[in-house]
GROMACS .gro file of C-alpha atoms in nm:
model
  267
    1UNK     CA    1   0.752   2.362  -0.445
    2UNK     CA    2   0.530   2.562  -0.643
    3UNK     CA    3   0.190   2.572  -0.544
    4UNK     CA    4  -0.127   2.826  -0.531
    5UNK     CA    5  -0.142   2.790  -0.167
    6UNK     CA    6   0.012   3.034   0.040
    7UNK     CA    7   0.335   2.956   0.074
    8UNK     CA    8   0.526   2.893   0.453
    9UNK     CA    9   0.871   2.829   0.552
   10UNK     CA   10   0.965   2.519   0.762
   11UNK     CA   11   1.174   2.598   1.087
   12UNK     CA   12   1.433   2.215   1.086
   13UNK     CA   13   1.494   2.271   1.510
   14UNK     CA   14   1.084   2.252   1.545
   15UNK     CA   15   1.095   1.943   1.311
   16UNK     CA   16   1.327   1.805   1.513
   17UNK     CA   17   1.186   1.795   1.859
   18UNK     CA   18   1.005   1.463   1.781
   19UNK     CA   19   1.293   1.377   1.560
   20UNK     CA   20   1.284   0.978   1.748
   21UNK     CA   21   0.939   0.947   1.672
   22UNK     CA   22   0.916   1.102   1.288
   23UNK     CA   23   1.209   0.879   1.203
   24UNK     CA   24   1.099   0.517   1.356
   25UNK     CA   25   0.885   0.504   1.027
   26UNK     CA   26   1.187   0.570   0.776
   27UNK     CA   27   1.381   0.345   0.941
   28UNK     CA   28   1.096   0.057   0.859
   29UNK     CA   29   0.983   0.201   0.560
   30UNK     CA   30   1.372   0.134   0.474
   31UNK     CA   31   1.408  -0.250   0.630
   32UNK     CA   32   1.130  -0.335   0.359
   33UNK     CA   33   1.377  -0.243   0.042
   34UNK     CA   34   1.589  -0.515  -0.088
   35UNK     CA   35   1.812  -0.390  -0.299
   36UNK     CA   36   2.169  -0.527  -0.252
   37UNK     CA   37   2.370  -0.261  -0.391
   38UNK     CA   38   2.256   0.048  -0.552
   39UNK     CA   39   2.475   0.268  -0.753
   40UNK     CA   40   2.231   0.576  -0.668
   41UNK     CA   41   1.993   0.623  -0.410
   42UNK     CA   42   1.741   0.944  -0.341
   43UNK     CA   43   1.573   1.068  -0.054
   44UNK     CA   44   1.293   1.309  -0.237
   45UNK     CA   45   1.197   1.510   0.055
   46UNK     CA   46   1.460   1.500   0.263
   47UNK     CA   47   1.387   1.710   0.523
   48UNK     CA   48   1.709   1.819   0.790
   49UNK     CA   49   1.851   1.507   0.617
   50UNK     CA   50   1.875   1.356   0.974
   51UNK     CA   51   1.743   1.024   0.834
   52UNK     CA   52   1.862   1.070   0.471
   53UNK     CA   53   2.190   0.963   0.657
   54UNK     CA   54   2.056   0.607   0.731
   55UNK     CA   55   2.079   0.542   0.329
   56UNK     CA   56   2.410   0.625   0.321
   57UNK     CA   57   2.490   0.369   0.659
   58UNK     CA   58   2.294   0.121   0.439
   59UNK     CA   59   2.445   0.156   0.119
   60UNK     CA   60   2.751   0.350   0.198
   61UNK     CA   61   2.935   0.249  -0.180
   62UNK     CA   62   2.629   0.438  -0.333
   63UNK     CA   63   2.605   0.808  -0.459
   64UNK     CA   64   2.357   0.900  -0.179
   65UNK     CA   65   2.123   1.248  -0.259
   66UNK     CA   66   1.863   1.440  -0.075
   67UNK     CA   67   1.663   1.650  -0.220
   68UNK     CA   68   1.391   1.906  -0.075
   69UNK     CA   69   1.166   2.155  -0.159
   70UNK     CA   70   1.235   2.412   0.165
   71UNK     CA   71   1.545   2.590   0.166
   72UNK     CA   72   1.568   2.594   0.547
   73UNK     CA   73   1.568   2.230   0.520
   74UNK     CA   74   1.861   2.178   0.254
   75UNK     CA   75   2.024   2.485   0.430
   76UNK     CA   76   2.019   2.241   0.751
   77UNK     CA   77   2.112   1.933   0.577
   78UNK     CA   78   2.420   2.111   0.442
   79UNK     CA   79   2.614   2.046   0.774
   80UNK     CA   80   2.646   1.712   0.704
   81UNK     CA   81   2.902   1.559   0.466
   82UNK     CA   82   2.916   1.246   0.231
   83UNK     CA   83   2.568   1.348   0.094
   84UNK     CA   84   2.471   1.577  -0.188
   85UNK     CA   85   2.229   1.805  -0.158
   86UNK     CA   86   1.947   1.972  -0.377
   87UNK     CA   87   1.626   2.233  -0.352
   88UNK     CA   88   1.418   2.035  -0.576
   89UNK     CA   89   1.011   1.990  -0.677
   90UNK     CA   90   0.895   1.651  -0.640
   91UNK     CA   91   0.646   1.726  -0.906
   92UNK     CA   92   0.961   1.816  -1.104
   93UNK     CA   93   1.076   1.452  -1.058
   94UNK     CA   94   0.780   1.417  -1.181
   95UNK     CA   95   0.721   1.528  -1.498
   96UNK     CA   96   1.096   1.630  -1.570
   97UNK     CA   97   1.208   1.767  -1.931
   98UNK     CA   98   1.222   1.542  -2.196
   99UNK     CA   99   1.481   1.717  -2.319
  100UNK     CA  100   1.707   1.674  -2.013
  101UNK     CA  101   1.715   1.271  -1.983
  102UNK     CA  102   1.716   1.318  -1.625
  103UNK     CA  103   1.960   0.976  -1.500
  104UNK     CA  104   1.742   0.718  -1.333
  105UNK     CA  105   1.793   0.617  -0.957
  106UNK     CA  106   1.790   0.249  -0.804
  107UNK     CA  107   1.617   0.325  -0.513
  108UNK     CA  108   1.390   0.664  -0.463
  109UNK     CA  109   1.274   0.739  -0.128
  110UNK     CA  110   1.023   0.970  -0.031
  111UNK     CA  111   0.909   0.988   0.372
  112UNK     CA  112   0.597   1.187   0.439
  113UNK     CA  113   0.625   1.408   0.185
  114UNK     CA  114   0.341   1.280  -0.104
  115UNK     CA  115   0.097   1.423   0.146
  116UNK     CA  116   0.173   1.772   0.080
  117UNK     CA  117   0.096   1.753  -0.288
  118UNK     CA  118  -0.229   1.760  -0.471
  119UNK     CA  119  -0.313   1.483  -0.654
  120UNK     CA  120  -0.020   1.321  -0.604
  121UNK     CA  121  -0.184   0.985  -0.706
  122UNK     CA  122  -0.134   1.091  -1.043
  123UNK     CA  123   0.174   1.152  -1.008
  124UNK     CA  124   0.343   0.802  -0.898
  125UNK     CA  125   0.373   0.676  -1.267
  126UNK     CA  126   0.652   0.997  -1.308
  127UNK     CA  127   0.801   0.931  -1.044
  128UNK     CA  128   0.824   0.568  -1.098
  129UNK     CA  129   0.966   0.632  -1.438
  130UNK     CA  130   1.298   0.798  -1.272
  131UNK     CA  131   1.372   0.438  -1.117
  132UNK     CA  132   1.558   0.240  -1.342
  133UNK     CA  133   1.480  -0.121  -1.417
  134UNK     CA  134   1.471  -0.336  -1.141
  135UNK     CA  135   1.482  -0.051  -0.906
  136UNK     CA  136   1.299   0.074  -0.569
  137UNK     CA  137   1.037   0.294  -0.526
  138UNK     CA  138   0.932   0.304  -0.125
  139UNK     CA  139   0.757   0.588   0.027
  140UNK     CA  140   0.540   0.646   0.319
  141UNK     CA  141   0.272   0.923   0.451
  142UNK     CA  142   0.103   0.953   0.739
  143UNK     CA  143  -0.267   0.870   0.754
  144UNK     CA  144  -0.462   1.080   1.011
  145UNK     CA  145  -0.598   1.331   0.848
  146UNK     CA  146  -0.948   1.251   1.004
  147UNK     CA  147  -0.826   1.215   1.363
  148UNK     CA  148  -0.813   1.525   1.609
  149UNK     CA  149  -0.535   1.665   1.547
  150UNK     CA  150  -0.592   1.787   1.169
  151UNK     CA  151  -0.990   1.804   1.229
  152UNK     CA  152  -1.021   2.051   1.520
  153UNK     CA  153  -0.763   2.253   1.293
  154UNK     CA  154  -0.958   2.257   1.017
  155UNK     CA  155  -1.266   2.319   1.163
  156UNK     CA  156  -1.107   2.604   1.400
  157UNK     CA  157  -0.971   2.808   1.096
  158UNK     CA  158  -1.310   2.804   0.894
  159UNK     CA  159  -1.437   3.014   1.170
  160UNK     CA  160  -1.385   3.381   1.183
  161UNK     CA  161  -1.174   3.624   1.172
  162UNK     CA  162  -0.926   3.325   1.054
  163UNK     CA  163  -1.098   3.195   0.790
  164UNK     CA  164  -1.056   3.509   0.566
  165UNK     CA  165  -0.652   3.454   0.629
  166UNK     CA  166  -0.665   3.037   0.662
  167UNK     CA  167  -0.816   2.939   0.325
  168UNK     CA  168  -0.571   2.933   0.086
  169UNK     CA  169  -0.308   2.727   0.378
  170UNK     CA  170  -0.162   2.403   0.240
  171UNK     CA  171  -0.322   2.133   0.408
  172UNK     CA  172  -0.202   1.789   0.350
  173UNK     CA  173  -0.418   1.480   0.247
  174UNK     CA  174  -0.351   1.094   0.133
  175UNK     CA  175  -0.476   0.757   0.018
  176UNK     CA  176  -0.548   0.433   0.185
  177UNK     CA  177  -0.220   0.192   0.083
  178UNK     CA  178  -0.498  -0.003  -0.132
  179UNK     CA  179  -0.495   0.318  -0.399
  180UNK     CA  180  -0.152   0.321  -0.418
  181UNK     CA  181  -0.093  -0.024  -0.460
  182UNK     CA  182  -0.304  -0.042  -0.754
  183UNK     CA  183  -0.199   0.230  -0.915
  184UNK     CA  184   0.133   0.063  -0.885
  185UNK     CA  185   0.082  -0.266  -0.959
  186UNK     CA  186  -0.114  -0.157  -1.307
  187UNK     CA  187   0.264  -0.024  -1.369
  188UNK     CA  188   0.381  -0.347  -1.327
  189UNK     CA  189   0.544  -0.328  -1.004
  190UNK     CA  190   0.563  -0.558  -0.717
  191UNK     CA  191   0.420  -0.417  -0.446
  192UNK     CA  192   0.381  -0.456  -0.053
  193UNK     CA  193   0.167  -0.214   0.080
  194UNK     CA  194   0.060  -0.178   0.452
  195UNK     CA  195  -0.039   0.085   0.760
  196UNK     CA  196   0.107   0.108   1.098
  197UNK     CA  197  -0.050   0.293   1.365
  198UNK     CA  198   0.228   0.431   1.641
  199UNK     CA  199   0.149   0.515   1.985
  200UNK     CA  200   0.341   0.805   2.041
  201UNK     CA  201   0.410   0.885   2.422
  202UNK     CA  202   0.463   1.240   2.440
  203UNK     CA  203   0.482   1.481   2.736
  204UNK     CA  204   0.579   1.839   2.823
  205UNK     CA  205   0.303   2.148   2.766
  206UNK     CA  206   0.028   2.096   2.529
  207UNK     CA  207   0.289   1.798   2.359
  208UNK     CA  208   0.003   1.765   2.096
  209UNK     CA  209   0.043   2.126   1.966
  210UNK     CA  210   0.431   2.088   1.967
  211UNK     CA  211   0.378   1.792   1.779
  212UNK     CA  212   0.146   1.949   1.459
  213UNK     CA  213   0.272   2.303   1.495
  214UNK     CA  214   0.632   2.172   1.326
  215UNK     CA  215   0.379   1.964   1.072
  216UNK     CA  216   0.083   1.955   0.997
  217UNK     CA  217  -0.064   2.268   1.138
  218UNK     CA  218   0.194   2.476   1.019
  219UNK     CA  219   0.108   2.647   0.680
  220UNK     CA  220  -0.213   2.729   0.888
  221UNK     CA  221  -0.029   2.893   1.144
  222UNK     CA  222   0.178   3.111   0.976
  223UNK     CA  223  -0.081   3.216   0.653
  224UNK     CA  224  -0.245   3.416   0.998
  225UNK     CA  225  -0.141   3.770   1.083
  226UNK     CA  226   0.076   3.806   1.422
  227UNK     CA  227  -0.202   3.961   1.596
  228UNK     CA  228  -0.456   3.645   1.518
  229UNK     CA  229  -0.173   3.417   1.530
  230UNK     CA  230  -0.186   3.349   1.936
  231UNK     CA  231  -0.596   3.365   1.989
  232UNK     CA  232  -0.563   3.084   1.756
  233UNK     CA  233  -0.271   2.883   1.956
  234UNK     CA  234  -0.448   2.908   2.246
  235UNK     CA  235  -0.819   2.802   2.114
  236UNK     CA  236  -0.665   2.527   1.913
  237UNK     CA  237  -0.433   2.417   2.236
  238UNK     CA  238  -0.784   2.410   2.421
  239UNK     CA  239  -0.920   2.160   2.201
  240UNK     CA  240  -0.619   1.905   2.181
  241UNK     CA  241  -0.621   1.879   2.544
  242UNK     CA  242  -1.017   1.783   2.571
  243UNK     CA  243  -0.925   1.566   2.262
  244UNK     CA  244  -0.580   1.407   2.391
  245UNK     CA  245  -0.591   1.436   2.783
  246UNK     CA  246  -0.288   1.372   2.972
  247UNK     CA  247  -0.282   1.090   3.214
  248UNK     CA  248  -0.170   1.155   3.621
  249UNK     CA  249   0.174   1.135   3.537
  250UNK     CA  250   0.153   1.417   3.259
  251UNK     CA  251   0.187   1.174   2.928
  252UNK     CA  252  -0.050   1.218   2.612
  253UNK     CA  253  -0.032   0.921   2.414
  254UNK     CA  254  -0.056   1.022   2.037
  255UNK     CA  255  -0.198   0.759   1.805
  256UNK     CA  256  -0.042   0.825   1.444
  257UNK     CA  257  -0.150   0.616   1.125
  258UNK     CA  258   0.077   0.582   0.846
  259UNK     CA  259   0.033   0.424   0.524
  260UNK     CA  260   0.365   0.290   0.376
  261UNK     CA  261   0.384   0.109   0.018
  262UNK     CA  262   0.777  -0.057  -0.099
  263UNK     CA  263   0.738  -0.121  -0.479
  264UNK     CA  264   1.001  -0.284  -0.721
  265UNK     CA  265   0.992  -0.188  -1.078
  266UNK     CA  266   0.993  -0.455  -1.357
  267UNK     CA  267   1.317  -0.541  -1.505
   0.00000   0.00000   0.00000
């Protein structure tokens, strides 16, 4: 994905450690989608493809594709068969060449992935446009971006010496489900829009930091020099465990807000 930021590669096995926990809001972002029997179905951001596999258990007579923007990630997805494949742009998807007549889908997915891509608001009615007629468009992204864990990050790498190195990191933003619904709804879409908030249970050492080191906080971590790179683990490690203290029995419980939004397109 193309982007001024400083770019960062994704590492799939760090994704995965909370792989139960990412998923649970696929799987009922998913439950929410109606449609009977889809010829081709999308997962745009796709990740390790762990739960781009759920489509295919759903609608296992459809042409099933994954598509991300992180070569580690397609490079992981790979493994597994029945699926195609794809490095992709979702702002390609987006505004794709006229010229092309790109086929349209019957159900796109995209699972907290919109986040990571500036003014991506604007970019729902291209998106929209690759479902065909009567088709799906469901995506979710997570919501807290003013809780703890992104704010102590944020304010920890506009200090110095990281800020010089820290600035031009991706850092991920959203809506509340209300902006996307009317922005999809002016479309002419149906639209059920809603937010969950998930009380993860997580444990282990400093599970907060495991947690937003394989997401959130990542761009951030690597755009810093290997020298910088560990003051800054530590300090920020510091923080989440004032912020999210463990109980006796060593579990941090994690509240996560996500914002998920199922639309069907006018026939």
């Amino acid at each position: 994905m193309t982007s001024s930021h400083t770019p960062h590669a994704w590492d799939p096995e760090r994704y995965l450690a909370y792989a139960d926990e990412r998923g649970r809001p696929f799987v009922d972002l998913v439950a929410r989608i109606e449609a009977a029997a889809p010829a081709r179905v999308v997962d745009l951001g796709c990740g390790p493809g762990n739960l781009t596999t759920l489509l295919k258990e759903r609608w296992p007579d459809a042409d099933v594709a994954g598509v991300d923007s992180s070569p580690e990630m397609i490079e992981r997805a790979s493994a597994i068969d029945g699926i195609a494949w794809e490095v992709g742009d979702l702002r390609a998807w987006a505004t794709p060449d006229p010229l092309a007549l790109p086929a349209r889908v019957d159900v796109l997915v995209s699972n907290a992935t919109l986040q990571w891509v500036p003014e991506h608001l604007e970019l729902l009615p291209g998106l929209l446009d690759r479902v065909a007629p009567g088709g799906w468009f469901a995506f979710q992204v997570p919501g807290n971006f003013d809780e703890p864990s992104h704010t102590l990050r944020t304010g920890l790498a506009a200090q110095e010496p990281y800020a010089e190195h820290a600035r031009d990191a991706r850092v991920p933003s959203s809506h509340g489900p209300a902006d996307y619904a009317r922005v999809l709804l002016d479309l002419g879409c149906e639209v059920d829009a809603w937010e969950t908030t998930y009380l993860h249970v997580l444990t282990g050492d400093d599970p907060v930091f495991a947690w937003v080191s394989g997401t959130g906080a990542r761009p951030t971590l690597q755009a810093l020099p290997d020298d910088l790179r560990p003051r800054f683990e530590e300090e920020f490690k510091a923080s989440l465990r004032e912020a999210y203290p463990a109980d006796a029995a060593g579990r941090v419980v994690l509240p996560f807000r996500r914002i998920f939004v199922v639309a069907r397109k006018g026939a």
